[in-house]
Short mmCIF file of C-alpha atoms and ligand atoms in Angstrom, two decimals:
data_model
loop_
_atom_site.label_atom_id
_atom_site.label_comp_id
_atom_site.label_asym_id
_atom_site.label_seq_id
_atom_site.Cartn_x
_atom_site.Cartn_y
_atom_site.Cartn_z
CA UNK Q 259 -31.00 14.19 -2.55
CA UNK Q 260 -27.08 14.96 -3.64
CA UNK Q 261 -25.89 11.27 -5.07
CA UNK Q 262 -21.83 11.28 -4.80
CA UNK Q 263 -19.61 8.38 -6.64
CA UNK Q 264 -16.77 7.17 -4.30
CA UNK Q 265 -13.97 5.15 -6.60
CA UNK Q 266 -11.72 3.00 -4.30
CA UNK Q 267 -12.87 1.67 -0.57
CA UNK Q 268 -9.76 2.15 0.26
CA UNK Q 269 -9.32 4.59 3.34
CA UNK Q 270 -8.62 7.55 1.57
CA UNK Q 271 -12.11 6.94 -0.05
CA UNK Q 272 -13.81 5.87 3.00
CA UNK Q 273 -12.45 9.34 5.24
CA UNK Q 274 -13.57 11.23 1.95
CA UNK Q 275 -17.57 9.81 2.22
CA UNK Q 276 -17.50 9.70 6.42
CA UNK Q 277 -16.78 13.47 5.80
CA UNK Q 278 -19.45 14.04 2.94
CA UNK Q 279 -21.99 11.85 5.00
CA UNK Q 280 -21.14 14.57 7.61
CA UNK Q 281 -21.79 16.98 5.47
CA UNK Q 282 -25.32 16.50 4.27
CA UNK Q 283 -27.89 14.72 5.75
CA UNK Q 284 -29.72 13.82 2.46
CA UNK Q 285 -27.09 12.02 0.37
CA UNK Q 286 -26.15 8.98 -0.83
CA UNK Q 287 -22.68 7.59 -1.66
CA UNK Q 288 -21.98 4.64 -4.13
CA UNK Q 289 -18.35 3.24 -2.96
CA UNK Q 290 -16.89 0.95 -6.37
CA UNK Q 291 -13.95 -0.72 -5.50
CA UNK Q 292 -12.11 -3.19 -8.34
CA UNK Q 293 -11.39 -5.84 -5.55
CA UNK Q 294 -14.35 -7.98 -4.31
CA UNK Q 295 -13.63 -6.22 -0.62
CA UNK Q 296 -13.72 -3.22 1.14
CA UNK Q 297 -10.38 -1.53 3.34
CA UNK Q 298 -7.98 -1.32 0.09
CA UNK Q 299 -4.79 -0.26 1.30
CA UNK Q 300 -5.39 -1.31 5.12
CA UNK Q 301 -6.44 -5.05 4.14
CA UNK Q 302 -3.44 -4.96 1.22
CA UNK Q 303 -0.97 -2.60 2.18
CA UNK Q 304 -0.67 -2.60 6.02
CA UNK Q 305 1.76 -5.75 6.81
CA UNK Q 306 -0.14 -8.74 8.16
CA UNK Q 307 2.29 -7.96 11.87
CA UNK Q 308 0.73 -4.34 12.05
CA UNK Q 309 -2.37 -5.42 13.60
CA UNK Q 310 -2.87 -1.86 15.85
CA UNK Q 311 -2.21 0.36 12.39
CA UNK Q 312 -5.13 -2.20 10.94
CA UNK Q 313 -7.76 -1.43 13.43
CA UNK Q 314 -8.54 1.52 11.65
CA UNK Q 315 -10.39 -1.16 9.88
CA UNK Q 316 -13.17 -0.95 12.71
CA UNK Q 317 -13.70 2.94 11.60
CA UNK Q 318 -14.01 2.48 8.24
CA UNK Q 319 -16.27 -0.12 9.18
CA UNK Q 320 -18.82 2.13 10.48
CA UNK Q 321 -18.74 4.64 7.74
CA UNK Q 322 -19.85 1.70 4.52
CA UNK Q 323 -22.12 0.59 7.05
CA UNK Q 324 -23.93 3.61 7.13
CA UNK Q 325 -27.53 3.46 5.49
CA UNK Q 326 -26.76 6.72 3.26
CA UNK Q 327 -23.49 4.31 2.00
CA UNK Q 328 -23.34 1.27 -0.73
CA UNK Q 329 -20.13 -0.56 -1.31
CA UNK Q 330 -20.00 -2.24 -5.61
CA UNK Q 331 -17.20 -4.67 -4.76
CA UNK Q 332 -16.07 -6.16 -8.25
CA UNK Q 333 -16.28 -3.04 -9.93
CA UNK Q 334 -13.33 -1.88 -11.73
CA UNK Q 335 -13.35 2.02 -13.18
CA UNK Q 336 -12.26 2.12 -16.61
CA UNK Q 337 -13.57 -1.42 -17.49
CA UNK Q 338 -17.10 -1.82 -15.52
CA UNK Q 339 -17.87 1.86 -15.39
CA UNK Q 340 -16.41 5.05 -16.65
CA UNK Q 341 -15.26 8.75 -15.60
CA UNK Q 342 -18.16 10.16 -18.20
CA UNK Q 343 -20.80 7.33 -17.28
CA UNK Q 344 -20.09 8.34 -13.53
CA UNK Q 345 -19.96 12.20 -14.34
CA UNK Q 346 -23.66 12.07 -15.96
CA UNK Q 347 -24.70 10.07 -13.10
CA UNK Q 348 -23.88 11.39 -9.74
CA UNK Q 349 -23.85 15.27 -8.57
CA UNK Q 350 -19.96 14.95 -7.63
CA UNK Q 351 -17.27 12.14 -8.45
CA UNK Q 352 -14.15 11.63 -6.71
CA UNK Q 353 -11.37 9.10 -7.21
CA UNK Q 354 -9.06 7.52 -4.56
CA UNK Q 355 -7.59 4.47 -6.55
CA UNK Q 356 -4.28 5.08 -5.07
CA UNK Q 357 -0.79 3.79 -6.25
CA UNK Q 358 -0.57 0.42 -6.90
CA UNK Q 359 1.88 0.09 -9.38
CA UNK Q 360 5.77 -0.30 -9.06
CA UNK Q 361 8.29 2.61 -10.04
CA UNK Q 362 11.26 1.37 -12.06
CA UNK Q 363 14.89 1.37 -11.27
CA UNK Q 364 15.89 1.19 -15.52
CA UNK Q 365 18.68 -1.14 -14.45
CA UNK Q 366 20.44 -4.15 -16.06
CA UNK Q 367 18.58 -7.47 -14.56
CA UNK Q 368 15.50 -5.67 -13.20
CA UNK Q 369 13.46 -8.71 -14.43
CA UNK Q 370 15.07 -11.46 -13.58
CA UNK Q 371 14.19 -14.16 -11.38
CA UNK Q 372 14.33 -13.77 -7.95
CA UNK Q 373 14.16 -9.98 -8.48
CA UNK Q 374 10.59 -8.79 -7.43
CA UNK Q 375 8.98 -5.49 -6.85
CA UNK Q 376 7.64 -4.83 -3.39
CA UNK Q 377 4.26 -4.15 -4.66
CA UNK Q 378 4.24 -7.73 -6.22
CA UNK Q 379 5.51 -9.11 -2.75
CA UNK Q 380 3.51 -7.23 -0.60
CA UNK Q 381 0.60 -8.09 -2.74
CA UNK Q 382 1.27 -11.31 -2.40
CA UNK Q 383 1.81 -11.61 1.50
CA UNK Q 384 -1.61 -9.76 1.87
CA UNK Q 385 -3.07 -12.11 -0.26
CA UNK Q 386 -4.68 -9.42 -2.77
CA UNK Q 387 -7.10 -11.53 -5.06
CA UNK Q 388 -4.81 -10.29 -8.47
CA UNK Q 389 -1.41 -11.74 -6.50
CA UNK Q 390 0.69 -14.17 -8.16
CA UNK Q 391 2.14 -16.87 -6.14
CA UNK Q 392 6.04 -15.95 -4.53
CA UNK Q 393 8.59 -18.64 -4.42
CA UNK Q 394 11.43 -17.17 -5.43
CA UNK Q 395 12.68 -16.38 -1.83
CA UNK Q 396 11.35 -19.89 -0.38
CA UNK Q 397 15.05 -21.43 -0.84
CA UNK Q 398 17.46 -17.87 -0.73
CA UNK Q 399 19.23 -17.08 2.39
CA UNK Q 400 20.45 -13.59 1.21
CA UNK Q 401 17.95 -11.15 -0.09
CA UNK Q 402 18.81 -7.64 -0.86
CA UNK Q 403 15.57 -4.74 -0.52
CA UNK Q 404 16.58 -1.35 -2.82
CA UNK Q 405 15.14 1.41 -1.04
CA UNK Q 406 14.85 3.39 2.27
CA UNK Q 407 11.29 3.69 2.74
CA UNK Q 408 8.96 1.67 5.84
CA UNK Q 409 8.03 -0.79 2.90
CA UNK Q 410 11.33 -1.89 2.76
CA UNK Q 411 10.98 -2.38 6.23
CA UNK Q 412 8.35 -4.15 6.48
CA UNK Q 413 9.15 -6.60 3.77
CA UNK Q 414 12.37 -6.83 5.90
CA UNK Q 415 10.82 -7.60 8.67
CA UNK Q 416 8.38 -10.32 7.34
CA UNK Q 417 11.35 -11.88 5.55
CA UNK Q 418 13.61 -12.74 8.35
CA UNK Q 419 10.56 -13.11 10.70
CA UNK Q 420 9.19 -16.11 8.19
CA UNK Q 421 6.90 -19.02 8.98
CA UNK Q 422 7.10 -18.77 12.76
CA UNK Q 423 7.52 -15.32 13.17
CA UNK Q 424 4.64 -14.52 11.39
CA UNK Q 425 2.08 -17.49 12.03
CA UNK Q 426 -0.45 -15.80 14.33
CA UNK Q 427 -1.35 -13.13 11.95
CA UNK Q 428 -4.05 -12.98 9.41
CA UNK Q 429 -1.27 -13.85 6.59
CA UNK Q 430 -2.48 -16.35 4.09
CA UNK Q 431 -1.23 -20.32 4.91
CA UNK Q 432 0.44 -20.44 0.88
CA UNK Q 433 2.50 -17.75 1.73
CA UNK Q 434 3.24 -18.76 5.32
CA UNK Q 435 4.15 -22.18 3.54
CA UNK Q 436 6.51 -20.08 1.18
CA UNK Q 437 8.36 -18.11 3.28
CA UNK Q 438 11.58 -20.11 4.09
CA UNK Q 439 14.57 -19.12 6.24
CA UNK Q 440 16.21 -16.12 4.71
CA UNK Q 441 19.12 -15.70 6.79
CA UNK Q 442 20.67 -11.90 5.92
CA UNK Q 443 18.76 -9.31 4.40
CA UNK Q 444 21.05 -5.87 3.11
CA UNK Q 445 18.47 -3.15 3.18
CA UNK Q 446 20.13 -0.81 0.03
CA UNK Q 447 20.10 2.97 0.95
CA UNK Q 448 21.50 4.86 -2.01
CA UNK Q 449 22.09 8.38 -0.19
CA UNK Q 450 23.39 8.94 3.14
CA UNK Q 451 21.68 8.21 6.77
CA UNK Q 452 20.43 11.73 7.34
CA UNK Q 453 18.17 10.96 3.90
CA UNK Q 454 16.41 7.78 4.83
CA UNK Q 455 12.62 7.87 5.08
CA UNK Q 456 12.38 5.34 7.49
CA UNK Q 457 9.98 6.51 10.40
CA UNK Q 458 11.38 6.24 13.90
CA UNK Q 459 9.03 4.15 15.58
CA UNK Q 460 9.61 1.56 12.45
CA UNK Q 461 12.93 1.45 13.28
CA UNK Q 462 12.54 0.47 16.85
CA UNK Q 463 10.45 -2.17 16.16
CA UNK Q 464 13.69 -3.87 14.20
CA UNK Q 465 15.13 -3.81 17.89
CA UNK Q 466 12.41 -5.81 19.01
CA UNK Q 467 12.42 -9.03 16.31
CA UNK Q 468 13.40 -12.35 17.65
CA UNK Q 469 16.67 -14.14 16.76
CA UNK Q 470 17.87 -11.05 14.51
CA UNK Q 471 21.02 -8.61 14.55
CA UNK Q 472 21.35 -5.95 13.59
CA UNK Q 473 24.22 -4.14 11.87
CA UNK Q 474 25.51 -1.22 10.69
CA UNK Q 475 28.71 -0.11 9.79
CA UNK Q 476 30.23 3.02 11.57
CA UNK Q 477 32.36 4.51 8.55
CA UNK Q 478 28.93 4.15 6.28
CA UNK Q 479 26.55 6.57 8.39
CA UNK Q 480 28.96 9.45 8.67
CA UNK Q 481 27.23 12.75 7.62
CA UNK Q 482 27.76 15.29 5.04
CA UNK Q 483 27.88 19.32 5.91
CA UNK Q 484 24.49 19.30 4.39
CA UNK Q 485 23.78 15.99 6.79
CA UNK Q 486 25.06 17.66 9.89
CA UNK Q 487 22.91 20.76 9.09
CA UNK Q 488 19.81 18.43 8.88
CA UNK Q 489 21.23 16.83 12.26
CA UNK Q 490 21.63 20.03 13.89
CA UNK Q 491 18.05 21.74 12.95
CA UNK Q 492 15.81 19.01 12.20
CA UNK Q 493 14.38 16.33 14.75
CA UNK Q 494 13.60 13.50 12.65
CA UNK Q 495 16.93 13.50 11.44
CA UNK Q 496 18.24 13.77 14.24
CA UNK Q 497 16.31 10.67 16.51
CA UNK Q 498 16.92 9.16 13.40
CA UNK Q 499 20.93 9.31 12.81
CA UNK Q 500 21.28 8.73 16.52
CA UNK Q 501 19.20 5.35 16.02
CA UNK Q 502 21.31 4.11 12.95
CA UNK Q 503 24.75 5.70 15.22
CA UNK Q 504 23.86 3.43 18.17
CA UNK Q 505 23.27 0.60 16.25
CA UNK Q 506 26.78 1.12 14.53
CA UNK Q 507 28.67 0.92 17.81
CA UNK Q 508 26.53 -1.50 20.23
CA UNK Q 509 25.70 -4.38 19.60
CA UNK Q 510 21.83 -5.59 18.72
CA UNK Q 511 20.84 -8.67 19.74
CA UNK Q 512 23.12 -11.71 20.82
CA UNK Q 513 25.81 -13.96 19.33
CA UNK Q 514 23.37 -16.46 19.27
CA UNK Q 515 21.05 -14.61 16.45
CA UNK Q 516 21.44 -16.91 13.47
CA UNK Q 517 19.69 -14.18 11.25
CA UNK Q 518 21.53 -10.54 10.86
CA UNK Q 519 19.00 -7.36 8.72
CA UNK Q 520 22.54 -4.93 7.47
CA UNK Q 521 21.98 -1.53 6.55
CA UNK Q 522 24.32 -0.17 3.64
CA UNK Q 523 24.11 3.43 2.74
CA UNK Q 524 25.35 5.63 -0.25
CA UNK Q 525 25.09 2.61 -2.68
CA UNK Q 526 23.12 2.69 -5.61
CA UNK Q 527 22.85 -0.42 -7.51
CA UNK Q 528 23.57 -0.23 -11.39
CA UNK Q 529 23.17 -4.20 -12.08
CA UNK Q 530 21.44 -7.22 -11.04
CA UNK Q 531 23.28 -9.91 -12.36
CA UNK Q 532 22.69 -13.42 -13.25
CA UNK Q 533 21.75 -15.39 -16.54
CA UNK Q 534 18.52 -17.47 -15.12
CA UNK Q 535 18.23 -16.31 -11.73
CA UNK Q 536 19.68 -13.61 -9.55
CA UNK Q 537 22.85 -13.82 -8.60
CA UNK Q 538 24.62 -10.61 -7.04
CA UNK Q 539 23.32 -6.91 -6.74
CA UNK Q 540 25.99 -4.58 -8.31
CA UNK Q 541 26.21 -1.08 -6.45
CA UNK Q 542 28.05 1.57 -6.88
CA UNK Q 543 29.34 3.39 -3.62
CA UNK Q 544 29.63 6.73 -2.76
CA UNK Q 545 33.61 6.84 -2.74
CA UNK Q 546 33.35 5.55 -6.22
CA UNK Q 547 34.17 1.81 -5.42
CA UNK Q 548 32.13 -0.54 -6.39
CA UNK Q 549 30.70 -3.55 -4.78
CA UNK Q 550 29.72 -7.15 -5.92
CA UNK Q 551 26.88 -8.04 -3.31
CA UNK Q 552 25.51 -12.04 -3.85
CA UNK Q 553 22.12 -12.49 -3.22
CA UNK Q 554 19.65 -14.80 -3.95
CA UNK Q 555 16.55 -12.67 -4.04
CA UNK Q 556 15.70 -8.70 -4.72
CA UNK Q 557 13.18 -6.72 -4.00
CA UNK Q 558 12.80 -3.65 -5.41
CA UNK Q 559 11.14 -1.35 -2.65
CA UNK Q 560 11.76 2.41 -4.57
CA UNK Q 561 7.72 3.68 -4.05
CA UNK Q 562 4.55 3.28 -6.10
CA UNK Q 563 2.69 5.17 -9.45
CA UNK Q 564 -1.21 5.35 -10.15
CA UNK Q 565 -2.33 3.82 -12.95
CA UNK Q 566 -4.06 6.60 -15.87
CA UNK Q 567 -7.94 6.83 -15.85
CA UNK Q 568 -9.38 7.41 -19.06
CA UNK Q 569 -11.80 10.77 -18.82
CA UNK Q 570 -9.43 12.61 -15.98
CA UNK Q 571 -6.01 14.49 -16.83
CA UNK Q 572 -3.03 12.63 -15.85
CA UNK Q 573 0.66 13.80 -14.86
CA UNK Q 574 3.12 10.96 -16.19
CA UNK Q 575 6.15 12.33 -14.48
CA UNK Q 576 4.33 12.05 -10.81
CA UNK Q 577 2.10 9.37 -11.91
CA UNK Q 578 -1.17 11.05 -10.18
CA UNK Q 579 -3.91 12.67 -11.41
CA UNK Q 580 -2.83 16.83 -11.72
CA UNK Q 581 -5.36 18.56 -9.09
CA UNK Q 582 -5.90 21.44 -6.96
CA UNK Q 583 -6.52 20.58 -3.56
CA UNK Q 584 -8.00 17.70 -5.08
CA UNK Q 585 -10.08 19.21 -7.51
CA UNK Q 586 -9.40 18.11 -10.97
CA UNK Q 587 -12.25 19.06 -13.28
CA UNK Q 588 -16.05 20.19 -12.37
CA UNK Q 589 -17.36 18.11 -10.26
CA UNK Q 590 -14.84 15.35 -9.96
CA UNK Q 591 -11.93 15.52 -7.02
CA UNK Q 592 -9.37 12.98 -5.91
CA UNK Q 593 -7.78 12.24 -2.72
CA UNK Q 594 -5.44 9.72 -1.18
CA UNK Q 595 -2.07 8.22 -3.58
CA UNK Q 596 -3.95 9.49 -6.25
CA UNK Q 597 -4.01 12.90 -5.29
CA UNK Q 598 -0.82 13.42 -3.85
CA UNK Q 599 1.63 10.69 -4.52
CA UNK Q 600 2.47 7.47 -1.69
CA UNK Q 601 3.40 9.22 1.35
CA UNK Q 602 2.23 9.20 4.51
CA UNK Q 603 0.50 7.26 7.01
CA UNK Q 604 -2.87 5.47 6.85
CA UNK Q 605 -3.81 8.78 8.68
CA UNK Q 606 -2.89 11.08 6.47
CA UNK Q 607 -5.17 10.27 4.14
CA UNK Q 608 -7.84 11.45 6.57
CA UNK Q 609 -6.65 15.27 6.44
CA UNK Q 610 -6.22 14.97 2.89
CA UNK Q 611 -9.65 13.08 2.21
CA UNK Q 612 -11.58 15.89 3.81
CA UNK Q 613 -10.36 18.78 1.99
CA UNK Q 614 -10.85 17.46 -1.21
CA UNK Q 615 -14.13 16.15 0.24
CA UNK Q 616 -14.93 19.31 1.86
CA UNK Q 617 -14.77 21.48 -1.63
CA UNK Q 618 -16.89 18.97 -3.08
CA UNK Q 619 -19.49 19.83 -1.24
CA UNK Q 620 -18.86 23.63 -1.20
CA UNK Q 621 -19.03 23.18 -5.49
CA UNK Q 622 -22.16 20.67 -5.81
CA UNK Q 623 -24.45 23.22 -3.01
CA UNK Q 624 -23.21 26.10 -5.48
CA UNK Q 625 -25.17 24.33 -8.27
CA UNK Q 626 -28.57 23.91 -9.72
CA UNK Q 627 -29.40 20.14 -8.86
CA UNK Q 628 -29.98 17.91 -12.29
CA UNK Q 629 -33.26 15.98 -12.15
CA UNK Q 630 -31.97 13.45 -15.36
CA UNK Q 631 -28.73 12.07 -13.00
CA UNK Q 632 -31.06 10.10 -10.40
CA UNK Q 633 -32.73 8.28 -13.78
CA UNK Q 634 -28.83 8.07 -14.80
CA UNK Q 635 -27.29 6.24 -11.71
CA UNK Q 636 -30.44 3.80 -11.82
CA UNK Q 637 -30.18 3.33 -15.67
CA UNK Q 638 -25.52 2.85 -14.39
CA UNK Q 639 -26.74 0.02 -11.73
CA UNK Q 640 -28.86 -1.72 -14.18
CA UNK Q 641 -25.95 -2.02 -16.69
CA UNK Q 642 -24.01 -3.08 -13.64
CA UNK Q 643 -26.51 -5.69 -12.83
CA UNK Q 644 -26.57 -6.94 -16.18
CA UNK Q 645 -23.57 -7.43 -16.63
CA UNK Q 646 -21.89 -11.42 -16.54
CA UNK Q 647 -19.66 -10.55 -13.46
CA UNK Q 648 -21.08 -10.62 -10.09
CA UNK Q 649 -20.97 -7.64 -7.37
CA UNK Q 650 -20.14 -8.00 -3.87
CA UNK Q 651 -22.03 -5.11 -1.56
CA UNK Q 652 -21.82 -4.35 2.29
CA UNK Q 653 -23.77 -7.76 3.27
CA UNK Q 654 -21.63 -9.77 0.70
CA UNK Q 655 -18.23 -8.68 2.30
CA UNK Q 656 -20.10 -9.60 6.07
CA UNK Q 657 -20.33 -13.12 4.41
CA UNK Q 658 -16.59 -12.64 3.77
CA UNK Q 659 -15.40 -11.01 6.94
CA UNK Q 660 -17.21 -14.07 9.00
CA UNK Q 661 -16.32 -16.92 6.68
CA UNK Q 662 -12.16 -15.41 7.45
CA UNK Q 663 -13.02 -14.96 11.48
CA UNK Q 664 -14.39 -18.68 11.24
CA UNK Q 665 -11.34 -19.64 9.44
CA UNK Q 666 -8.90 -17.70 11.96
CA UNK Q 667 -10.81 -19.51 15.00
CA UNK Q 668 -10.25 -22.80 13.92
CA UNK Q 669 -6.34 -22.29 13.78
CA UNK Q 670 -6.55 -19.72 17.04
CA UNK Q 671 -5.88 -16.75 14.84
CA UNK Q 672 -8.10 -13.75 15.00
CA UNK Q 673 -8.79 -14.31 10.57
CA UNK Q 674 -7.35 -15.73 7.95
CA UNK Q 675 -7.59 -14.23 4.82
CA UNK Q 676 -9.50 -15.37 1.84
CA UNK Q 677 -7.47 -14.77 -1.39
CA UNK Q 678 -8.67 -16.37 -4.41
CA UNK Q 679 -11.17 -13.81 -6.34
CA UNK Q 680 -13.39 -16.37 -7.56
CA UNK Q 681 -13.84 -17.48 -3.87
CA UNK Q 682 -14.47 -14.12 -2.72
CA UNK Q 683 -17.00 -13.91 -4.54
CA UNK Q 684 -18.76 -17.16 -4.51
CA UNK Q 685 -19.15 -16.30 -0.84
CA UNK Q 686 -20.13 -12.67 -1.21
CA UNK Q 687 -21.70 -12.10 -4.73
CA UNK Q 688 -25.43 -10.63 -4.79
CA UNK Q 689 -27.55 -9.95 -7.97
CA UNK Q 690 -28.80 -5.92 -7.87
CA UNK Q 691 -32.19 -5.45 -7.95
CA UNK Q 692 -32.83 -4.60 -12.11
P1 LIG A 912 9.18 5.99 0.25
O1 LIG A 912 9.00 6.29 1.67
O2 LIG A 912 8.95 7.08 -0.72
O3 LIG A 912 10.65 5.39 0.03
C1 LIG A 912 11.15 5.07 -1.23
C2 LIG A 912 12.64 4.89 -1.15
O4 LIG A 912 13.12 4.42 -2.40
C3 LIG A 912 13.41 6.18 -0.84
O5 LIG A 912 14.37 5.89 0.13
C4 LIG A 912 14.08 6.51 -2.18
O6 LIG A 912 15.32 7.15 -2.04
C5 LIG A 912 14.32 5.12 -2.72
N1 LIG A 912 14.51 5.10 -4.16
C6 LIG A 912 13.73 5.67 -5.11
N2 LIG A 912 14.23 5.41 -6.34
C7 LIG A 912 15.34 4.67 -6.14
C8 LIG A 912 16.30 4.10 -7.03
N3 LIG A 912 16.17 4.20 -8.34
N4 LIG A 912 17.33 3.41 -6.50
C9 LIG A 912 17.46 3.28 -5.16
N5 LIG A 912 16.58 3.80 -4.27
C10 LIG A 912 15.53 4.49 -4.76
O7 LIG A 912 8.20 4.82 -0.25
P2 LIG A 912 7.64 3.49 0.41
O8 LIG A 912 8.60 2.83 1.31
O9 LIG A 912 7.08 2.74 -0.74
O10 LIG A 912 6.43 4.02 1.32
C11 LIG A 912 5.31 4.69 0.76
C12 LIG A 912 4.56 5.42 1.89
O11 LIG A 912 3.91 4.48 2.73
C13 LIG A 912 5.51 6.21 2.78
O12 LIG A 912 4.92 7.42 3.14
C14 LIG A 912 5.66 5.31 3.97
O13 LIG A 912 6.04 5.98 5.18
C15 LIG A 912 4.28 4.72 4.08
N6 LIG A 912 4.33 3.48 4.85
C16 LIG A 912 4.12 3.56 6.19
C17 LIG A 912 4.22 2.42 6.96
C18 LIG A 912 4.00 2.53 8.45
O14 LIG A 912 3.58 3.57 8.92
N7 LIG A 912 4.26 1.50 9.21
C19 LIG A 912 4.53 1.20 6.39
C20 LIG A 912 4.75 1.14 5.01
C21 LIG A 912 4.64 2.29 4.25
P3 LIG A 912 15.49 8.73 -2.31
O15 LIG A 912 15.01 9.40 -1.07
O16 LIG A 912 16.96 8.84 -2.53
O17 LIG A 912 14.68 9.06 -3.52
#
């Protein structure tokens, strides 16, 4: 019997054991996870409006529910358990924590009031258990998002959407309650259109929000020789620029829209100013100018960092744990965020979980089998057990998952979320076996 340590049930982590369970018949695969619930970056990461990216949940379903599988909910690597504890106690090891952390701009104001960073928000609208509650935007009208990624586009989105926009998803009722009526959001690009990372079919669904325009100025997308190149000889690019280009010169949406999402390109902001609360975004432009923007709210949407395990080598610059192809030392790999950075979609993470997966297996069936790590992982889950916090496993997070379908059927939604840890996991905790 091979016995493989999964850290993070996130879906990196979850492709990485469906491939090992495909793998080898006779193995099992402990999943920790910090959180109280399985799905990481799909139940946390995915906005509550992307319900067809989130059915991936189903999938992932099937693979922790998979007798060779057990999900530790409540278990947090570094504090419960430990690189060396796991490395003594399981044949392979491989971490998929992701990227939760924020990346900072290193500007003037950064911290102010009313400036937040989209993991914080995001966080917070997918009501993670470790979210702090967001009012800052509940009164703004004009809220400016730094960065050119799809978070900034979703946070977009589920800004000027708000309470009614947004009601029949599986969004927590504080936040829905907190949303308020943000009337123009500035979406701050600090290179040129041809950069953006924006995906296409994000970008359409903008076209399709209720009550929203739109708008783009026509002088602020022109391209660059190096632009035009990309335009010429690269698709993306070019769907792309042709997207932000019609949007320029036609009009989105009707007079009637009383909200407006603006695009502004080749700004990149060198203040947020205020005393007690923000005030204005300060950018400087491309042709040198610079520009006062007021705002009430920011939200700093410039991509994620890992956070540094003890017992694994770490790359500060990148934030990730240094690898190759995922391996990292003997017997420990990493995949997802982790691995390679935050990019990509949910999928991704599937191509990427199986090779690191994948030479897993190739190293552990190279090697003698240990008979002392079996005694080891039992002698790990007794500490575990014996320990004051409680654990949430597969039939815990069932409790869960039905408690937030019953919840979503009595206001005609298909869930709503449970947020609070401690109620997690009065509903889901179970004592191990000592
Ligand atoms: P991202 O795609 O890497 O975008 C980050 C943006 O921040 C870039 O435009 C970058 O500009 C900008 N930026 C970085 N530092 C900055 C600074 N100091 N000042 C101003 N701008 C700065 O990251 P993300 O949006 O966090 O997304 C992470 C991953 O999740 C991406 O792969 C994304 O596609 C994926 N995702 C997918 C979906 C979906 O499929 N629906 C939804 C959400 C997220 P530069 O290019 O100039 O550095």
């Amino acid at each position: 019997m091979t016995n493989i340590a999964i850290v993070g049930a996130g879906p990196s982590g979850i492709f990485a054991a469906d491939e090992l369970l495909s793998g080898l018949a006779d193995i099992r695969v402990d999943i920790f996870d910090r959180v109280p619930t399985p799905f990481g970056l799909v139940r946390y990461g995915v906005a509550p409006d992307h319900l067809k990216i989130k059915s991936v949940t189903t999938t992932l379903a099937g693979v922790l529910a998979d007798k060779r599988v057990s999900f530790f909910g409540n278990v947090s690597l570094g504090q419960d358990i430990s690189v060396d504890q796991l490395r003594e106690s399981y044949d392979g090891v491989l971490i998929a924590t992701g990227a939760p952390l924020p990346r900072s701009m290193g500007i003037e104001g950064e911290n102010l009031p009313g400036s937040r960073s989209a993991a914080e928000f995001v966080r917070w609208y997918n009501g993670h258990p470790d979210s702090v509650p967001i009012t800052d935007f509940s009164a703004a009208k004009k809220v400016a998002i730094v960065g050119a990624g799809n978070v900034s586009l979703d946070v977009a989105r589920i800004l000027l959407k708000g309470k009614s926009g947004m009601a029949a998803t599986d969004i927590p009722d504080e936040v829905l309650d907190a949303l308020g009526e943000v009337s123009d959001v500035y979406v701050i690009v600090r290179r040129t259109v041809s950069d953006v990372k924006f995906t296409l079919s994000e970008l359409i669904e903008l076209e399709k929000m209720h009550d929203v325009e739109l708008i783009v100025d026509p002088t602020d997308i022109r391209l660059d020789s190096q632009g035009e190149h990309r335009y010429e000889n690269e698709r993306p690019v070019t769907r792309i620029v042709d997207k932000f280009r019609a949007w320029s010169t036609n009009r989105t949406g009707s007079e009637q829209d009383s909200k407006r999402l603006h695009f502004l390109f080749g700004r990149t902001p060198v203040e947020i100013a205020g005393t007690d609360h923000v005030r204005a975004l300060r950018l400087q432009m491309s042709s040198g100018q610079e520009q006062v923007l007021p705002v009430e709210g920011i939200i700093r949407s410039i991509g994620y960092a890992g956070v540094r395990i003890p017992g694994v080598p770490w790359d500060e610059g990148r934030a990730l744990i240094p690898n190759e192809c995922g391996r990292v030392l003997p017997r420990v790999y990493v995949s997802g965020w982790i691995k390679r950075g935050p990019s990509g979609i949910i999928g991704t993470n599937k191509a990427c979980a199986m090779e690191s997966a994948g030479l897993l297996l190739d190293e552990i069936n190279k090697l003698q089998p240990d008979n002392e790590r079996p005694t080891m992982r039992r002698l790990l889950h007794d500490r575990l057990a014996n320990r004051d916090d409680s654990i949430v496993d597969w039939e815990g997070w069932l409790r869960i998952d039905n408690a937030e379908q019953e919840r979503g059927r009595m206001s005609g939604r298909e869930r709503v979320k449970i947020v609070h840890r401690e109620d997690l996991l009065s509903l889901g905790s179970t004592r191990l076996a000592k």
